[in-house]
Coordinates of C-alpha atoms and ligand atoms in Angstrom, one line a residue:
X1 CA 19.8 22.7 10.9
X2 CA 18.7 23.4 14.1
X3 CA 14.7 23.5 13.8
X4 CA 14.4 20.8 11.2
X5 CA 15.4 17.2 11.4
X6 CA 16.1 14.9 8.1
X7 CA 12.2 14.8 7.8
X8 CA 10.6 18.3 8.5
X9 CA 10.4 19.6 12.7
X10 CA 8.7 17.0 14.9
X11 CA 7.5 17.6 18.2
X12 CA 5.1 17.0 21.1
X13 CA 2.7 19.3 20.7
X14 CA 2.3 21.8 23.3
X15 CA 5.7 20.6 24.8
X16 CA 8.1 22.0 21.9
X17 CA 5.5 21.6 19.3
X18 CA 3.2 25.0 19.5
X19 CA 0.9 27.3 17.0
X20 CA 3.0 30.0 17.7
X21 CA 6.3 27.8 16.4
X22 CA 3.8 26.8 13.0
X23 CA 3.0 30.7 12.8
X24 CA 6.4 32.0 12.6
X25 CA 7.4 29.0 10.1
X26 CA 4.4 29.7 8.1
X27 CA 5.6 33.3 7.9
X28 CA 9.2 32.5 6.9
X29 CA 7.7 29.9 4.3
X30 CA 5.4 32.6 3.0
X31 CA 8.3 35.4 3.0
X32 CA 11.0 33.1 1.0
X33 CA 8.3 31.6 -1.4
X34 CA 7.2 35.0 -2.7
X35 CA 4.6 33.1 -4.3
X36 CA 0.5 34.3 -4.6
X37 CA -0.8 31.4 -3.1
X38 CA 0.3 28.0 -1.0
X39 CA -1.1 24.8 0.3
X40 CA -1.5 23.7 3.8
X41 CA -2.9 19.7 4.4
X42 CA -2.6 17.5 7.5
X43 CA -3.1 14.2 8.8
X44 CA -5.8 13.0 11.0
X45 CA -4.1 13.6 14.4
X46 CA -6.5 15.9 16.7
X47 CA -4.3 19.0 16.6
X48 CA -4.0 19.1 12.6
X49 CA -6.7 21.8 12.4
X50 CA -5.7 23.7 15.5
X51 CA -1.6 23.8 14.0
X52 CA -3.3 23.9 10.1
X53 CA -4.6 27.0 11.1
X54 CA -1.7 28.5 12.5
X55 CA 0.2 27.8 9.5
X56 CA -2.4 29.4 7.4
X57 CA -2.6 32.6 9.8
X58 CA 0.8 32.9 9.0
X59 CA 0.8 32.5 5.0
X60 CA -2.3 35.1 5.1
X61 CA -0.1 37.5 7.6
X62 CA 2.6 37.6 4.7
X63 CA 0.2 38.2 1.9
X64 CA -0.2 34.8 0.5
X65 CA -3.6 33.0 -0.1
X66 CA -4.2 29.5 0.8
X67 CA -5.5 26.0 -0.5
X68 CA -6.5 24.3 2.5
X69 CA -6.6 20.6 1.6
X70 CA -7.9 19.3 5.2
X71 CA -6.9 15.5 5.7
X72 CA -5.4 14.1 3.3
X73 CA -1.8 11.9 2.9
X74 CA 1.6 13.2 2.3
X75 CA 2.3 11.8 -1.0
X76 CA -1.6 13.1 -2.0
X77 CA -0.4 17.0 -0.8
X78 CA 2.9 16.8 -2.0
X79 CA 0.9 15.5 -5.5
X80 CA -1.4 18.6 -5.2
X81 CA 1.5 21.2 -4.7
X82 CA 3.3 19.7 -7.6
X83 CA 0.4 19.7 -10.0
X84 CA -1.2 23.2 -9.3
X85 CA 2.8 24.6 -8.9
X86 CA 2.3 25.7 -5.4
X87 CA 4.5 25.5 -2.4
X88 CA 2.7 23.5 0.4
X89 CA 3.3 23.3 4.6
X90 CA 2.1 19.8 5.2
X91 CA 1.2 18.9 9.0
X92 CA 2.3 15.9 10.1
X93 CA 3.8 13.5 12.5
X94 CA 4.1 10.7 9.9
X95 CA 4.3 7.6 12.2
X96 CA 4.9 9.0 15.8
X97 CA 2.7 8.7 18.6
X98 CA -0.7 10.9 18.6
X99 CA 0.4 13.7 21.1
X100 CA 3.2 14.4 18.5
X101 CA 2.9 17.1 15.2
X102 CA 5.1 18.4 12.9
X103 CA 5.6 20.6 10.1
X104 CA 7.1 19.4 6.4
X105 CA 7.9 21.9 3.5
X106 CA 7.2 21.3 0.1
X107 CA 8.4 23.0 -3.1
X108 CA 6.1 24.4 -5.7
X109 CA 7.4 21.5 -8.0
X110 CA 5.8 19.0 -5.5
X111 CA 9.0 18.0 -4.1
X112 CA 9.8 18.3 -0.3
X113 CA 12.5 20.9 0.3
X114 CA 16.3 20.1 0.5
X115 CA 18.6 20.8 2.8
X116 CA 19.7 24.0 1.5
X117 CA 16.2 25.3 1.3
X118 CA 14.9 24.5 4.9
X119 CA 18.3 26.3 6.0
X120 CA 17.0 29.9 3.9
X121 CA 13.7 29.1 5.6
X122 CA 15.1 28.2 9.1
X123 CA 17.5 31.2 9.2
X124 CA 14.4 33.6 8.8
X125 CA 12.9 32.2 11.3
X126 CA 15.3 32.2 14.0
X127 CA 16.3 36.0 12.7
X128 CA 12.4 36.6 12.6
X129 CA 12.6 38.5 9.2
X130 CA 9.2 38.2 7.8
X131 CA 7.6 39.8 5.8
X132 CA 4.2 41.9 6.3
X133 CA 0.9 42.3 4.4
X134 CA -1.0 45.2 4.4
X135 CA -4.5 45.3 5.7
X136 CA -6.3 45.3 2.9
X137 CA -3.0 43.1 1.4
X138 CA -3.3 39.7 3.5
X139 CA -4.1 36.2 2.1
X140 CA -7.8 34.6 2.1
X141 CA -7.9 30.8 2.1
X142 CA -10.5 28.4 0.6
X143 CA -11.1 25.0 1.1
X144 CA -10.1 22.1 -1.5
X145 CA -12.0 19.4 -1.4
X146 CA -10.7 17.4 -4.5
X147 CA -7.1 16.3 -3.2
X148 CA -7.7 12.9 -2.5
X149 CA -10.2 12.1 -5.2
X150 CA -7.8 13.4 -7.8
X151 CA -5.1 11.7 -5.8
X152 CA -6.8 8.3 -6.3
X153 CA -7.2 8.8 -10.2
X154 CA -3.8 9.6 -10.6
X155 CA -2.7 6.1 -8.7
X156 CA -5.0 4.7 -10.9
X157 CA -3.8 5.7 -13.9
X158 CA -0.2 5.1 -12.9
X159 CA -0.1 1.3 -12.2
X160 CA -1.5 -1.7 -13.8
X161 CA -4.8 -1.7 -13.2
X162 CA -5.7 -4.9 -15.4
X163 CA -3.1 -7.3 -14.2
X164 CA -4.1 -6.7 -10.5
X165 CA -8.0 -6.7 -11.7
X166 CA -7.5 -10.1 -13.1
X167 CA -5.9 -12.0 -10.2
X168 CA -9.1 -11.3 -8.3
X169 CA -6.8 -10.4 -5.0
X170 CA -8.6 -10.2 -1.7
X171 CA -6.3 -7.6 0.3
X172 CA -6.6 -7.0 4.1
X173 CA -5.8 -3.3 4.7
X174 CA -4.6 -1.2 7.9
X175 CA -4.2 2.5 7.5
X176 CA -4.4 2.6 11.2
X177 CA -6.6 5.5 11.6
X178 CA -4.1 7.8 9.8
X179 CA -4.8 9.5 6.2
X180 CA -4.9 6.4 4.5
X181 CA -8.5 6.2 5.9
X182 CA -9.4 8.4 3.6
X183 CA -7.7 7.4 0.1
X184 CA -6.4 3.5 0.6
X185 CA -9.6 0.9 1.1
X186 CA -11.3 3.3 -1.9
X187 CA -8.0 3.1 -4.3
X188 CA -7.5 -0.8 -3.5
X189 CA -11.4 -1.5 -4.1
X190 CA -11.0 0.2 -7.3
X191 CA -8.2 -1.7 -8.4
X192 CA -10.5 -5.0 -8.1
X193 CA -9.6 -5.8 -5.2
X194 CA -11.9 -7.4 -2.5
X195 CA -10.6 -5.0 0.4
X196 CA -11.3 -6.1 4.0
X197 CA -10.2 -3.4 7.0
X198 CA -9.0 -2.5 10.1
X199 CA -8.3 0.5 11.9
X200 CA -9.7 2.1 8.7
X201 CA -12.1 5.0 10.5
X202 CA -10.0 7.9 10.6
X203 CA -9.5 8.9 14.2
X204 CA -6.3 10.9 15.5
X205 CA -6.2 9.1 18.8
X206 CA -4.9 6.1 17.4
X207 CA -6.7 3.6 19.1
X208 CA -6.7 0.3 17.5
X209 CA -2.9 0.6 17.0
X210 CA 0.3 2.9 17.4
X211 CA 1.0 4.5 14.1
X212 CA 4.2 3.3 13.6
X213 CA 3.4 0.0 10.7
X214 CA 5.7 -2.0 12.2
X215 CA 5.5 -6.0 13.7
X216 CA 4.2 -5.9 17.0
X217 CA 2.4 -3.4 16.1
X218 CA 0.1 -5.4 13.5
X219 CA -1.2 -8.2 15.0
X220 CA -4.7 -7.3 14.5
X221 CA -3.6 -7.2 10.9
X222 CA -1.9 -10.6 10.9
X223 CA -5.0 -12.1 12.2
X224 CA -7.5 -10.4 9.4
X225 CA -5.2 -11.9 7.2
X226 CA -5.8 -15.1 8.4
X227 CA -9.5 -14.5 8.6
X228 CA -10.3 -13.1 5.9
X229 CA -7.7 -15.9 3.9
X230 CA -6.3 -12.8 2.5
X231 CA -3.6 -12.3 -0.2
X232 CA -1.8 -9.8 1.4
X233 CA -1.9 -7.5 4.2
X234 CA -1.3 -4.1 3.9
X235 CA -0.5 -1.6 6.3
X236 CA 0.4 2.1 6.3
X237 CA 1.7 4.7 8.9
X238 CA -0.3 8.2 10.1
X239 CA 0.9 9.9 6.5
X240 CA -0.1 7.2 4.5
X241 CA 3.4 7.8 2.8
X242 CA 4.7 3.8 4.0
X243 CA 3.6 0.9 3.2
X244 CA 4.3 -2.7 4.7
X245 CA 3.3 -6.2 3.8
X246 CA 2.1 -9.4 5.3
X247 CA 2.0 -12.6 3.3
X248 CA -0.7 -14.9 2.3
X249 CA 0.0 -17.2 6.0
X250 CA -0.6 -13.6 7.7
X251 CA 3.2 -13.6 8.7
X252 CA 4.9 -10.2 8.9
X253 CA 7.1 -9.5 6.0
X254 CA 10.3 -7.2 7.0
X255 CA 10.3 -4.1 5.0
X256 CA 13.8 -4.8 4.0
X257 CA 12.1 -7.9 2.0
X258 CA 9.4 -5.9 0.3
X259 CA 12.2 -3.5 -0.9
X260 CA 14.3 -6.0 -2.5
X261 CA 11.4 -7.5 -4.3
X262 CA 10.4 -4.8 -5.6
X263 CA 13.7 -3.5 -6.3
X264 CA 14.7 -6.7 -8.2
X265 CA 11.3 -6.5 -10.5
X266 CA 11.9 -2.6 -11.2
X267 CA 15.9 -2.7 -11.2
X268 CA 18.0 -3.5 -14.4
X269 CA 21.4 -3.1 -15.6
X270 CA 23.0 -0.1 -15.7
X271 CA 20.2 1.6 -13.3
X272 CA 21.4 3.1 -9.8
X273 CA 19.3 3.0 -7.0
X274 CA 19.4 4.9 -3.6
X275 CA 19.0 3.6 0.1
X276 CA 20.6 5.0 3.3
X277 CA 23.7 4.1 5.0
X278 CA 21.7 1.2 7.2
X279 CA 20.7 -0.4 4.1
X280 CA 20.1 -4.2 4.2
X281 CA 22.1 -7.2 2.8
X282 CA 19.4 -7.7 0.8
X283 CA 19.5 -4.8 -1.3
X284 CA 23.0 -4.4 -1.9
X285 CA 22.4 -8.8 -2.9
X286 CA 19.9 -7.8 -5.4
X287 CA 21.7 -4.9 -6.6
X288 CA 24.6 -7.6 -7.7
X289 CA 22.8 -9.6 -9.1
X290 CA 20.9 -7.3 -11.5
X291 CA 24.4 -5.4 -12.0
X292 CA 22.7 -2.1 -10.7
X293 CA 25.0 0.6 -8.4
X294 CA 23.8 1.2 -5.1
X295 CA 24.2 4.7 -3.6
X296 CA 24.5 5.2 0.0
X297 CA 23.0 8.7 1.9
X298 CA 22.8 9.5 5.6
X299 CA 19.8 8.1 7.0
X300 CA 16.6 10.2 6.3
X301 CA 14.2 10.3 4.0
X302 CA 15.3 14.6 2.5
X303 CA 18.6 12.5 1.9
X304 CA 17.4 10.1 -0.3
X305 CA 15.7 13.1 -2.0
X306 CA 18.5 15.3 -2.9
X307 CA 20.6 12.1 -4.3
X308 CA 17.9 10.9 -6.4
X309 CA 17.4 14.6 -8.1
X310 CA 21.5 14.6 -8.4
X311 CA 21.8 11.3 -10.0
X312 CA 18.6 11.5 -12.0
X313 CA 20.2 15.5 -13.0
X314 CA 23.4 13.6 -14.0
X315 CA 21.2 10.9 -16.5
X316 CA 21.2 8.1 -14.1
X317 CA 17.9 5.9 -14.5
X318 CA 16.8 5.5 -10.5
X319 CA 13.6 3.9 -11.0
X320 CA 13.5 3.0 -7.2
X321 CA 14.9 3.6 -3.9
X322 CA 13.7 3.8 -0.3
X323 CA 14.6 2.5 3.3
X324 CA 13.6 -1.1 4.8
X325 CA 10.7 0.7 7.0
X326 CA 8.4 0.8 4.5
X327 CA 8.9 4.4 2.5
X328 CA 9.8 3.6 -0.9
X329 CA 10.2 6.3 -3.8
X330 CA 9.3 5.3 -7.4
X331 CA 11.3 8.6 -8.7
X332 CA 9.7 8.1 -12.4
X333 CA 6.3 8.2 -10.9
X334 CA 6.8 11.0 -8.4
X335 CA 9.7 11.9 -6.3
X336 CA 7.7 11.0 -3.0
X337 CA 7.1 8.4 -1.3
X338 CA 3.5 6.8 -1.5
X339 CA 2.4 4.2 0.4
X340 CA -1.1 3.6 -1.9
X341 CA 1.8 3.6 -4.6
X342 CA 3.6 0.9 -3.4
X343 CA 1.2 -1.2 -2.3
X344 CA -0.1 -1.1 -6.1
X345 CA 3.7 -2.0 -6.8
X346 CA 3.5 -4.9 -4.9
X347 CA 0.1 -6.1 -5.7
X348 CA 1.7 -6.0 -9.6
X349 CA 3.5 -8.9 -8.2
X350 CA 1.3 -10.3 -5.9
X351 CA -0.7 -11.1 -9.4
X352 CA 1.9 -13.2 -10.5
X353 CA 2.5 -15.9 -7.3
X354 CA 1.9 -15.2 -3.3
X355 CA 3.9 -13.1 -1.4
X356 CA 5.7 -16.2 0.3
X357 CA 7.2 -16.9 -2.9
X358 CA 7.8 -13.2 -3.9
X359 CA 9.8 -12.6 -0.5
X360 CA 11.4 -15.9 0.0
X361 CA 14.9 -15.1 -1.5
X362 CA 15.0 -12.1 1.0
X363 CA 14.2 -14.0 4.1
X364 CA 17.5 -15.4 4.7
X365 CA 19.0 -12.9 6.4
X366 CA 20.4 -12.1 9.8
X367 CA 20.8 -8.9 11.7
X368 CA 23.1 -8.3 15.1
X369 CA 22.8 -4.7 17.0
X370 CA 24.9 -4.1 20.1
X371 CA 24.9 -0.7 21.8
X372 CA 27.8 0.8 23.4
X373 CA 26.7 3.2 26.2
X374 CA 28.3 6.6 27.2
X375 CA 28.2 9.3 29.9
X376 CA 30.7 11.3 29.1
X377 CA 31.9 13.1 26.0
X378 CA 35.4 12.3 25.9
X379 CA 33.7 8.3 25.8
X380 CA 32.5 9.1 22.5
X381 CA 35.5 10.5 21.2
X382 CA 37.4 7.5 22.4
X383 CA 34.7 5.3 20.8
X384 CA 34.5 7.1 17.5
X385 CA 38.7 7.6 17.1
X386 CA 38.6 3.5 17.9
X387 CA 35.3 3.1 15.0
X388 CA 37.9 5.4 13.0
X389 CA 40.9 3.1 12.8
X390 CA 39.1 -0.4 13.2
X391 CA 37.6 1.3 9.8
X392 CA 40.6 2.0 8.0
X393 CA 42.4 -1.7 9.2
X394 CA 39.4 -3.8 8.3
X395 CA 39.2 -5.6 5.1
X396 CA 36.2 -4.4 4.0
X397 CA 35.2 -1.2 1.0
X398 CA 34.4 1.6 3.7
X399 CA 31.6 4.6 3.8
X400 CA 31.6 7.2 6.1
X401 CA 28.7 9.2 4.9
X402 CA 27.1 8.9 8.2
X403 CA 28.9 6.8 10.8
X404 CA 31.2 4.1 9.1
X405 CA 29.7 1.4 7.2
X406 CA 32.2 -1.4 6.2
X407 CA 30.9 -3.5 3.5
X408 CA 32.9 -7.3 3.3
X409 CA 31.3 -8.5 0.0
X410 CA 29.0 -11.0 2.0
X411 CA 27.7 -8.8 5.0
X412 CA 28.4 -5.3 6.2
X413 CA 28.7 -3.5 9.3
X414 CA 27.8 0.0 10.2
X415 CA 29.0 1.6 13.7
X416 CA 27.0 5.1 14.5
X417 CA 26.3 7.3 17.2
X418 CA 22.6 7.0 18.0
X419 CA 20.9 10.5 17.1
X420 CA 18.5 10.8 20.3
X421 CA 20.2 8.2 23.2
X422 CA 23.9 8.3 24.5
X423 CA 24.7 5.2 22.4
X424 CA 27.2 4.4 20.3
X425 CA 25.2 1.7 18.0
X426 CA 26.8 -1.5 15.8
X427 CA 25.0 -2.9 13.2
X428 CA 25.8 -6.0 11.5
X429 CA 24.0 -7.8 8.7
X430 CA 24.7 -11.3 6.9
X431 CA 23.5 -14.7 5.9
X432 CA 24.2 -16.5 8.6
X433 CA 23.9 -15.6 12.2
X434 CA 27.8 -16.6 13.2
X435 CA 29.1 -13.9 10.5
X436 CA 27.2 -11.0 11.6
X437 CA 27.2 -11.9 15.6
X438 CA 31.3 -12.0 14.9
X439 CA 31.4 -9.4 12.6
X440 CA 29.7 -7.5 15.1
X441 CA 31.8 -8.4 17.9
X442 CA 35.2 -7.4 16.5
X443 CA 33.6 -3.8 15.9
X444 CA 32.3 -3.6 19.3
X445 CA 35.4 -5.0 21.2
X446 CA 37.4 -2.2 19.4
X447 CA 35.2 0.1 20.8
X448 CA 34.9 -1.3 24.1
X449 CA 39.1 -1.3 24.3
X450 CA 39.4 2.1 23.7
X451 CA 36.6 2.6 26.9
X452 CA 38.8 0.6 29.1
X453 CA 41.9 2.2 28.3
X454 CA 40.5 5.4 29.3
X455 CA 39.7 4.5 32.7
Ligands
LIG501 MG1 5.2 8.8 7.2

């Protein structure tokens, strides 16, 4: 695919990222759907109206009418389109910095579009075959205001309300100005929480943190935490559609933890779950000990997607799956991810003992990157031929569904080409720090060989 990446087309807007580039989307969209009428939503960033309306110009153009949701999460438009049956265009740049938009599609079933179906879409737009409405043929649009307060009953209704109610939680909550602001301290509050907040006005510059929920990024967070002598910390990106965790001490929990906890409370035997090819230690731990199989996708959340709906088509139970930054599905709820959702999820535990306790088998864990550098072609080659047979020697089970992950039982390593930098990446993952840094190293030196013997 050439205009969409593994989560919808991302840009700077202006720079790559323009109305006119929404407009013609919009039109393809609006030509392949052949539906009556569509929804368009957005996040908080400040061109989300300007590029909302270009992708509503170009629905009307092709005859369709229009929901317009305003601000609202991901996982709260995706739950929209999939309730009222309707196709949706979603602007957003989920966690990237402000000057950045994007566009995500989203089927009339409320799930985002695979592969396949952004291809259709893409090849009408790079072929420009639209089609046009008639004058007195073209699309009106109205606004919808209910989206996030029907949004918030439905995550009320789908977690348990009573457990968290009764452990009388006080929860310290960053939606960092994104379009949690506008769903999260509200859905908390009304799960009996005592919510206290930061960053929780919603403002499209940003400006008490980058969007991105991620360490260094939460220290205003940490220290609430501490302030507020918090049970948990919560934080979401711009989209609202991750959520991350910081314990009861206001220490930062690594999303790879919060996944394994809550995969080991919703996983049991017999179940699959789903988790791209970077997937932690942790996970593939907790998988056997539950005796669960763990499926492996190129990274991206649309890849995740289209193995869930292939397993869960084929009778497999996949009650959860995700990535270790945070985006987390719960397929049996909705086939989205949802960071309100998940931060209900984890509150469910959180009622039972702190979050110390919950993530403390998960914190064990060590992780080794090295990057290989390249200026020419013909170095990659060399370096992925020499990833190619250090794969097939090693004594490890071996997946090549995106790069080549070798998996030794106890720790795994994964050796890819970075997808934006001249890098050839290693990634290594274990209990102790020896075994991954040497684990590591033999993949690298492999690597680095075949450099040298180029020269
Ligand atoms: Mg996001």
């Amino acid at each position: 695919m050439k205009l969409f990446g593994s989560s919808g087309a991302r840009g700077v807007v202006g720079d790559g990222l323009t109305p006119e580039f929404v407009l013609r989307i919009a039109k393809a969209a609006g030509t392949v759907w052949e539906t009556d009428r569509a929804v368009v939503a957005r996040d908080t960033r400040t061109t989300g109206e300007m590029l909302t309306n270009a992708a509503t110009s170009g629905l009307e153009s092709v005859g369709t009418d229009v929901d317009r949701l305003g601000p609202t999460p991901t996982p709260s438009a995706v739950r929209y389109a999939g309730e009222n049956e309707r196709p949706a265009i979603v602007i957003t740049a989920s966690h990237n910095p402000p000057e950045y938009n994007g566009v995500k599609l989203v089927g009339a079933d409320g799930i985002e579009l695979s592969v396949a179906d952004l291809e259709v879409i893409e090849s009408h737009v790079l072929d420009e075959r639209f089609g046009t409405a008639a004058w007195d043929e073209v699309g009106e649009s109205r606004r919808v205001d209910a989206a996030n307060r029907e949004y918030v009953s439905d995550l009320l209704a789908a977690v348990d309300r009573e457990a968290i109610d009764a452990a009388d939680l006080t929860v310290a909550l960053d939606p960092g100005h994104g379009a949690g602001t506008l769903t999260s301290p509200e859905f908390f509050r009304r799960l009996g929480c005592d919510v206290v907040t930061v960053n929780a006005n919603a403002d499209g510059h940003f400006p008490g943190r980058d969007s991105e929920p991620v360490e260094e990024n939460l220290r205003d967070l940490t220290s609430l935490v501490r302030a507020a002598d918090a049970d948990v910390g919560i934080a979401h990106d711009g989209d609202a559609d991750r959520a991350v965790f910081v314990d009861e001490r206001g220490e930062f929990v690594a999303g790879e933890a919060s996944l394994a906890a809550l995969a080991a409370a919703a996983l049991e035997p017999g179940d699959t779950t789903v988790a791209a090819v970077n997937v932690s230690q942790r996970l593939v731990d907790v998988c056997e000990d539950v005796g669960a199989d763990l499926e492996l996708t190129p990274i991206g959340a649309t890849n995740l997607i289209t193995r869930i709906r292939e397993l869960t088509a084929d009778g497999e139970r996949v009650p959860i799956a995700g990535e270790g930054n945070g985006g987390i599905f719960f397929p049996e709820y909705r086939l989205v991810r949802d960071g309100a959702y998940v931060g209900a999820k984890f509150l469910e535990l959180v009622a039972e003992r702190p979050v110390s306790e919950l993530i403390e088998p998960y914190t064990d864990y060590e992780n080794v990157r090295v990057n290989l550098s390249y200026d020419e072609e013909r170095e990659l080659d060399a370096m992925l031929d020499a990833a190619a047979g250090f794969a097939e020697s090693a004594d490890a089970e071996l997946n090549t569904i995106d790069g080549y992950r070798l998996d030794y039982g106890d720790a795994w390593v994964l050796v890819r080409p970075s997808g934006t930098e001249p890098k050839v990446r290693v990634y290594a993952e274990a209990r102790d720090e020896d075994r991954a840094a040497e684990l590591a190293e033999r993949a690298a030196s492999a690597l680095r060989n075949a450099l040298a013997d180029l020269d």
